[in-house]
Amino acid sequence: PMSIEYISSLDIPLKDASEVVTINLETELPDDPTELCNLLENESAPRLFWLAITAAYGRSGKLDEATEVINRALAFSEFSSTEDRAAFYSALSWLYIHRSRSAPKSDLATLQTAAAQAINEAMKLDPHRISTTLARGVWTITNSDDPAELEKASRIFEEVLRRDSRNLLALMGRARVLYSRGAYKAALKIYQNVLSLNPSFSPDPRIGIGLCFWRLNHLDMAVAAWKRADAVSNGTNTTATLLIGVSLMHNALQNPYSTEFASLYSTGLNMVQSVYQQNKQSPAAAVLLSSYLYSKKQTDTTIKLLENVIQYAHVSSVASDAHFWMARAYHFNNDFAQALKYYKLSRKFSSDSVLAQLGIAQVSALTNDITQSKLFLEQIIHDNPKCEEAILLLGSIYAQEAADPLNVQSKTKAHQLLKRYINMTSSAASKVLLVDSTNVVLSHLIYAHLTEMDDPPAALSSLETAISIQRLTKTDESAFVDPRLYNNAGVLYASQGQLIDARKMFEQAMAVAEIAKSKMSDAEEMKPTFQFNLGRLLDEMGEIDAAKKLYDELLQTTPGYVNARIRLCYLDLMNGEAQIGAEKLQELIDTDTGNLEVRALFAWYLNRTRRHPVTAKTMNEDAEQRHHKHTLQHYDKHDVYALTGMGNILLQAAREFRPKSDSDVQKQSKLYGKAVECFDKALQYDSKNVYAAQGIAIAMAEHKRSFNSALAILTKVRETVKDSSVYVCLGHVLTEMKQYGRAIEAYDAALAQRGERDGQLLTCLGRVWFLKGRDERSLGSLKQALNYAEKALHTAPDIPQLQFNTAFVKFQIADVVRRMRESERNKSDIENAMKDLEKAIEVVEKLSNSDKPPYPAEDLKQRVTMSRNTTMRQLERALQQQEAFEAGNVERLEIARKQRAEEEARLEAERKAREEAEAQRRKELAEERQRLTQQALDWAEQSARDSELYEAAMSQKKGSRRS
C-alpha cells in the first residue's frame, strides 16, 4: 500500500562524507528504533528511507516500533512538504489498521480512531493519493459489516479502479465486498483476475478463491485453491492451513460412521492446532479447538481457551461462535446465568444466529422462564421454518404443559409441532444415519407419551419407529436398543389388548437388559420392572403358574419388590387359596403398613369378605371404612383409592337407607353429599379417575334423579374403561330413563365380560325385560323376563328373592294374557299362563310361610289369595272365551276355505280357457303365415314365367327385323 518494494538492506548516505551506513533490514533491525531514527534525522535521510525502515519493522511484526518511526518522521522539521506528510500519514493509517486487526478489544476503539484520524490528515493533505484512498476503503470494511458501510467501501474501491483498473488491492477490496454481500460468483471472478495479474500477490487471492468455491458448494476446488496457497507460501500461510484443516473436519463429520472418520478428523484437528500453536491469539483456531474440547466434555478447558482469545475476535461471525461455545460450556456445567450471558453476547455479534437463540431458549426453559423460551423458539421457527431443533424443543415444552388436562391448546400445539418434526426427520430415510438419532428417538418418545391416552395406536407406532431407528443406527454388533423402549411398547400393546405382542416386547426388554449389563449402568436396576411387567401380563393372560414363578424369581433377586408380593397375595385369594392369600396379606400389611398399594389390596380384601351390606348405622363399625379412614388420616390424605373407597361406602349406606320422615330424607341426602365430596376430591388429585367419576354419576342418578347428567358421565367413562361395572351402571340409568333397548344392550355387554352365570346381571336383564313387557303390554318381552329370572334362580336356587322374582313375572304374564284380545292370543298361551300361575302360587305360598320371607308375609298371602280366587278364575273364563272364539273361527275359516277353493277353481278354469284361446290364435296365425308364404311363392313363379315369355317374344321380333 505504501508503494515500497521489498528491500533486504538499506544504504544510508552520510551527509558530511562520501560514505554510507549499510543496515540489513532482515537481521540488523534494532529492537529500539531510537538510534536509527536519530541517524536518519542527523543525515537528513529522504522520505523513502523512513518508509523502507517502517516497512521492515512491519514485516517483522514489530508494529509498535514501525509506528514510532513514522511518528518521528512526522515530528521531523525537515518533512514539512505536503507530499511528505501525506505519505507518512497514509503509512501511519495502514499501521493502525494492521494493529487493530490483532489488538485486544480494550485497545480496538483507540486504534480504529487513530487510523481514522491518520486517514483524515492524509486526505486533507492529498485527497487523490491512492494509498490513502485504499486505506479508507479497507478501514471501512474492517470496522463494520453493516450493508451501508459495505456500499461505502465498494464506492471507494471503484473510485480507485477508475483511476487504475489494475490496482490489485482495490480489486481485492471489491471482491471482499461482493463476498460479504453473497455475490460469490462475481467475487470469484475478481479473485481469479487478481491471481492472473500477479500470482505472487499478498494477501494471496487463492484464499478468497477457495472461500468462494466453498460457498458455491465446489468443495474440492476450494480445497485445491487453499492447498496451492499453502504450497506457494511453503507452509507459512496459516490461513490456508486453517482452512484445509476445517475442510478435513467437515468431510469427516459428513459421515461420522465412515472408517475414514477418525483419520480425516484427527488430521484436520492437528492442522488447526498447529495454527493455534503459531498464534495463540487466533480466535478462529481457538473456536475450532473449543468445539472439539466441548465434544470431549472438557468444558473447563474450553472456557479457559476461549477466555484467552475472545478479546481478539473482531470478525462478527467468529466472535459470535466464540461466545456461543463459551455459553455451551457454561450450559453443560449448569451455570445457567453465565450461559445466558454468553448466548446473548453471541447473538449480539450475529443477530440472526439460530444457535445462540436456541441456547437462550434452552436456558430460559431450564430456569423456568418458559414465556421467554417460547417467544424465542416461535421467532426462530417463523424465520427458519425448517429448524428441526427449535420445532422439537418448542413441541417438548408444549407437551410438558399438556400434562395439565385443562391445557387443551398446549396439547394441540405439541401434537402439531412434534408431528411436524417427525415428518421432517423421516422424509429421507438415508438422513437417519447422518443426523443425531438421539433427538429423533426423543421426539417419538415424547409424541408417544403425549398420545398414549387419546390415541394409543399412534403412540405405539411412534415407539415402534423409535425402536427401528435405534436398530438402524447401531454402530457395531455390540450395540443394542434401549430396553426401556421395548418395555414401553409392551405396556401399550397390553393396554390395547394385544397381549401376545406385549409378551414379545417384555421378553425382548429382559433379554436386552441382560446383554446390556456391562455397558449400561442402570440395566440391572431395570430388570425387576421388566420381569414384573411380564409376570403381570402372564397373570392377565391366565397363565397363573408362570406368573407366580416369575414373581417368586423376582422376589429372590429383589426381596423388597412389594408389587410382586401384592400380586402373589391377590392370585392366591382369587384362585382357591384364600387361607394362604389371607396369611400373606396379613404379613404384608404388618411389614409394609405405610405402602398405599398394600393398604389398597387390604381394603379390597375387607370389601370382598364383608358379610352384610353397609348401612348408616353399621358404617362406623365397618372394617373397610375404618381402614380407609386410617389411611387418609395417618398416611396420605390424598390417597385416591381410599377416597374412592370411602365414597363407595357412603354411597352404599345412602342407598340402603330407608327414610321414614323428613329428617331421614335429610340424613340420606347428607350421606349422598359426603359420597360426592369423596369422589370429587379423588378427581381433584387424579382427574382421570373413572371410578370416582362413575361414583358421582351413580349419586346423581340415585339421589338427584338427574339421569341425563349421569348418562353423559358414564358414556365418557365407558370410552376410557371397558369395565363391566360401567355397563351395569349404564344399564341402570337407561332403565330408569325407560330406554329399555339400550339398557338391554348395556347389560348384555356386561354379561359378555362377566359370564353367563352372573346372577346379579341376569336379574337386571330380567327386570328390564319385565319393565319393557309391562309398559308395552308385550307377552314376548315378559317371556324373555321369565327366561332371565329362571336363569338367575338357577345360579342360586335357595335365595328367596330370586324365587319370588320368577313367581312375580309369572303373575304378570297371567295378567297380561287375560287382558289380551282373543285375536292377539291363542288357547295354548292361556293354558301355559294357568300352569305357570299355579306354580307361582305354590312358590309364593311357601315363601309366605317361611321364617324369613323376602316381603311381608301378609302381602304375600294376599297375593296368593287374589291370584287363586280372582286371576285364575279370570283365566278360566278367558280360556272358555278363547275356545269359543277359536271354534267360531274354525267354522268361518271352513266357509272362507271353500269360497277360496271355488274362487281358485274359477280362476283356474278361466286361465285354461285363456290358454286354449291363445293356442288357437297362434295356430291360426301360423296357418295364415303359411298361406301368405305360398301365395308369395306362386306370384314369384308366375312372374318368372311371364318374364320368360316376354324375352322369347322380343327375341322373335328382333329376328323378323333382321330378315
Tab-separated table of N, CA and C in Angstrom, residues 771-827:
chain	number	residue	atom	x	y	z
A	771	LEU	N	-89.943	-54.736	32.736
A	771	LEU	CA	-90.471	-53.378	32.609
A	771	LEU	C	-90.877	-53.072	31.176
A	772	LYS	N	-90.080	-53.537	30.264
A	772	LYS	CA	-90.402	-53.346	28.836
A	772	LYS	C	-91.723	-54.040	28.485
A	773	GLY	N	-91.887	-55.288	28.965
A	773	GLY	CA	-93.110	-56.033	28.679
A	773	GLY	C	-94.322	-55.423	29.351
A	774	ARG	N	-94.134	-54.938	30.578
A	774	ARG	CA	-95.260	-54.343	31.302
A	774	ARG	C	-95.713	-53.051	30.644
A	775	ASP	N	-94.727	-52.192	30.287
A	775	ASP	CA	-95.092	-50.900	29.692
A	775	ASP	C	-95.681	-51.066	28.298
A	776	GLU	N	-95.168	-52.038	27.559
A	776	GLU	CA	-95.610	-52.213	26.177
A	776	GLU	C	-96.695	-53.278	26.055
A	777	ARG	N	-97.084	-53.905	27.195
A	777	ARG	CA	-98.061	-54.995	27.203
A	777	ARG	C	-97.638	-56.063	26.204
A	778	SER	N	-96.316	-56.372	26.260
A	778	SER	CA	-95.730	-57.309	25.296
A	778	SER	C	-95.502	-58.653	25.971
A	779	LEU	N	-96.234	-59.690	25.499
A	779	LEU	CA	-96.075	-61.030	26.044
A	779	LEU	C	-94.685	-61.586	25.741
A	780	GLY	N	-94.138	-61.246	24.567
A	780	GLY	CA	-92.791	-61.719	24.201
A	780	GLY	C	-91.731	-61.195	25.155
A	781	SER	N	-91.808	-59.908	25.513
A	781	SER	CA	-90.837	-59.330	26.442
A	781	SER	C	-90.954	-59.951	27.825
A	782	LEU	N	-92.195	-60.218	28.252
A	782	LEU	CA	-92.381	-60.846	29.557
A	782	LEU	C	-91.833	-62.270	29.575
A	783	LYS	N	-91.982	-62.976	28.476
A	783	LYS	CA	-91.412	-64.325	28.399
A	783	LYS	C	-89.881	-64.258	28.494
A	784	GLN	N	-89.263	-63.229	27.863
A	784	GLN	CA	-87.809	-63.022	27.989
A	784	GLN	C	-87.442	-62.725	29.442
A	785	ALA	N	-88.278	-61.919	30.119
A	785	ALA	CA	-88.039	-61.609	31.531
A	785	ALA	C	-88.085	-62.882	32.366
A	786	LEU	N	-89.059	-63.743	32.071
A	786	LEU	CA	-89.163	-65.015	32.797
A	786	LEU	C	-87.955	-65.901	32.540
A	787	ASN	N	-87.479	-65.886	31.304
A	787	ASN	CA	-86.293	-66.679	30.945
A	787	ASN	C	-85.087	-66.256	31.769
A	788	TYR	N	-84.828	-64.937	31.861
A	788	TYR	CA	-83.684	-64.449	32.637
A	788	TYR	C	-83.888	-64.650	34.135
A	789	ALA	N	-85.123	-64.514	34.613
A	789	ALA	CA	-85.393	-64.727	36.036
A	789	ALA	C	-85.102	-66.177	36.421
A	790	GLU	N	-85.494	-67.104	35.529
A	790	GLU	CA	-85.224	-68.521	35.803
A	790	GLU	C	-83.730	-68.830	35.753
A	791	LYS	N	-82.982	-68.170	34.815
A	791	LYS	CA	-81.520	-68.345	34.755
A	791	LYS	C	-80.863	-67.827	36.031
A	792	ALA	N	-81.328	-66.677	36.501
A	792	ALA	CA	-80.778	-66.119	37.743
A	792	ALA	C	-81.061	-67.057	38.904
A	793	LEU	N	-82.299	-67.624	38.967
A	793	LEU	CA	-82.659	-68.564	40.036
A	793	LEU	C	-81.800	-69.821	39.971
A	794	HIS	N	-81.434	-70.225	38.754
A	794	HIS	CA	-80.612	-71.419	38.586
A	794	HIS	C	-79.220	-71.229	39.187
A	795	THR	N	-78.732	-70.006	39.197
A	795	THR	CA	-77.398	-69.748	39.769
A	795	THR	C	-77.404	-69.834	41.288
A	796	ALA	N	-78.572	-69.548	41.911
A	796	ALA	CA	-78.690	-69.601	43.377
A	796	ALA	C	-80.121	-70.002	43.723
A	797	PRO	N	-80.434	-71.313	43.643
A	797	PRO	CA	-81.839	-71.765	43.792
A	797	PRO	C	-82.441	-71.495	45.166
A	798	ASP	N	-81.643	-71.289	46.198
A	798	ASP	CA	-82.165	-71.161	47.557
A	798	ASP	C	-82.431	-69.724	47.981
A	799	ILE	N	-82.173	-68.764	47.125
A	799	ILE	CA	-82.372	-67.360	47.504
A	799	ILE	C	-83.835	-66.990	47.332
A	800	PRO	N	-84.533	-66.612	48.414
A	800	PRO	CA	-85.971	-66.310	48.335
A	800	PRO	C	-86.310	-65.196	47.354
A	801	GLN	N	-85.463	-64.157	47.298
A	801	GLN	CA	-85.758	-63.035	46.413
A	801	GLN	C	-85.832	-63.488	44.952
A	802	LEU	N	-84.910	-64.379	44.548
A	802	LEU	CA	-84.919	-64.860	43.171
A	802	LEU	C	-86.138	-65.752	42.913
A	803	GLN	N	-86.533	-66.530	43.946
A	803	GLN	CA	-87.723	-67.358	43.800
A	803	GLN	C	-88.958	-66.473	43.604
A	804	PHE	N	-89.057	-65.417	44.389
A	804	PHE	CA	-90.197	-64.512	44.271
A	804	PHE	C	-90.196	-63.816	42.914
A	805	ASN	N	-88.970	-63.409	42.418
A	805	ASN	CA	-88.895	-62.725	41.124
A	805	ASN	C	-89.509	-63.589	40.019
A	806	THR	N	-89.159	-64.876	40.026
A	806	THR	CA	-89.689	-65.780	39.000
A	806	THR	C	-91.210	-65.872	39.101
A	807	ALA	N	-91.732	-66.027	40.333
A	807	ALA	CA	-93.170	-66.121	40.529
A	807	ALA	C	-93.876	-64.835	40.128
A	808	PHE	N	-93.260	-63.693	40.445
A	808	PHE	CA	-93.882	-62.411	40.155
A	808	PHE	C	-94.028	-62.198	38.653
A	809	VAL	N	-93.000	-62.610	37.884
A	809	VAL	CA	-93.087	-62.474	36.427
A	809	VAL	C	-94.225	-63.336	35.892
A	810	LYS	N	-94.401	-64.524	36.470
A	810	LYS	CA	-95.494	-65.408	36.048
A	810	LYS	C	-96.850	-64.775	36.361
A	811	PHE	N	-96.976	-64.122	37.535
A	811	PHE	CA	-98.193	-63.389	37.849
A	811	PHE	C	-98.491	-62.355	36.764
A	812	GLN	N	-97.432	-61.635	36.381
A	812	GLN	CA	-97.621	-60.564	35.406
A	812	GLN	C	-98.004	-61.126	34.047
A	813	ILE	N	-97.397	-62.258	33.663
A	813	ILE	CA	-97.747	-62.883	32.379
A	813	ILE	C	-99.217	-63.288	32.382
A	814	ALA	N	-99.672	-63.873	33.512
A	814	ALA	CA	-101.083	-64.279	33.615
A	814	ALA	C	-101.999	-63.073	33.464
A	815	ASP	N	-101.618	-61.954	34.065
A	815	ASP	CA	-102.456	-60.760	33.999
A	815	ASP	C	-102.496	-60.207	32.582
A	816	VAL	N	-101.363	-60.228	31.906
A	816	VAL	CA	-101.306	-59.715	30.534
A	816	VAL	C	-102.093	-60.603	29.593
A	817	VAL	N	-101.970	-61.927	29.767
A	817	VAL	CA	-102.662	-62.868	28.866
A	817	VAL	C	-104.174	-62.726	29.000
A	818	ARG	N	-104.646	-62.580	30.244
A	818	ARG	CA	-106.098	-62.487	30.419
A	818	ARG	C	-106.664	-61.194	29.847
A	819	ARG	N	-105.830	-60.157	29.753
A	819	ARG	CA	-106.301	-58.874	29.241
A	819	ARG	C	-106.174	-58.761	27.715
A	820	MET	N	-105.490	-59.688	27.089
A	820	MET	CA	-105.271	-59.603	25.639
A	820	MET	C	-106.546	-59.940	24.878
A	821	ARG	N	-106.713	-59.332	23.701
A	821	ARG	CA	-107.849	-59.664	22.844
A	821	ARG	C	-107.673	-61.073	22.276
A	822	GLU	N	-108.844	-61.726	21.978
A	822	GLU	CA	-108.786	-63.106	21.513
A	822	GLU	C	-107.938	-63.249	20.251
A	823	SER	N	-107.940	-62.211	19.446
A	823	SER	CA	-107.186	-62.286	18.191
A	823	SER	C	-105.679	-62.172	18.414
A	824	GLU	N	-105.242	-61.701	19.607
A	824	GLU	CA	-103.810	-61.496	19.896
A	824	GLU	C	-103.195	-62.679	20.630
A	825	ARG	N	-104.028	-63.608	21.088
A	825	ARG	CA	-103.513	-64.747	21.844
A	825	ARG	C	-104.088	-66.033	21.256
A	826	ASN	N	-103.665	-67.135	21.859
A	826	ASN	CA	-104.258	-68.413	21.478
A	826	ASN	C	-104.504	-69.248	22.733
A	827	LYS	N	-105.116	-70.374	22.539
A	827	LYS	CA	-105.511	-71.231	23.652
A	827	LYS	C	-104.307	-71.692	24.457
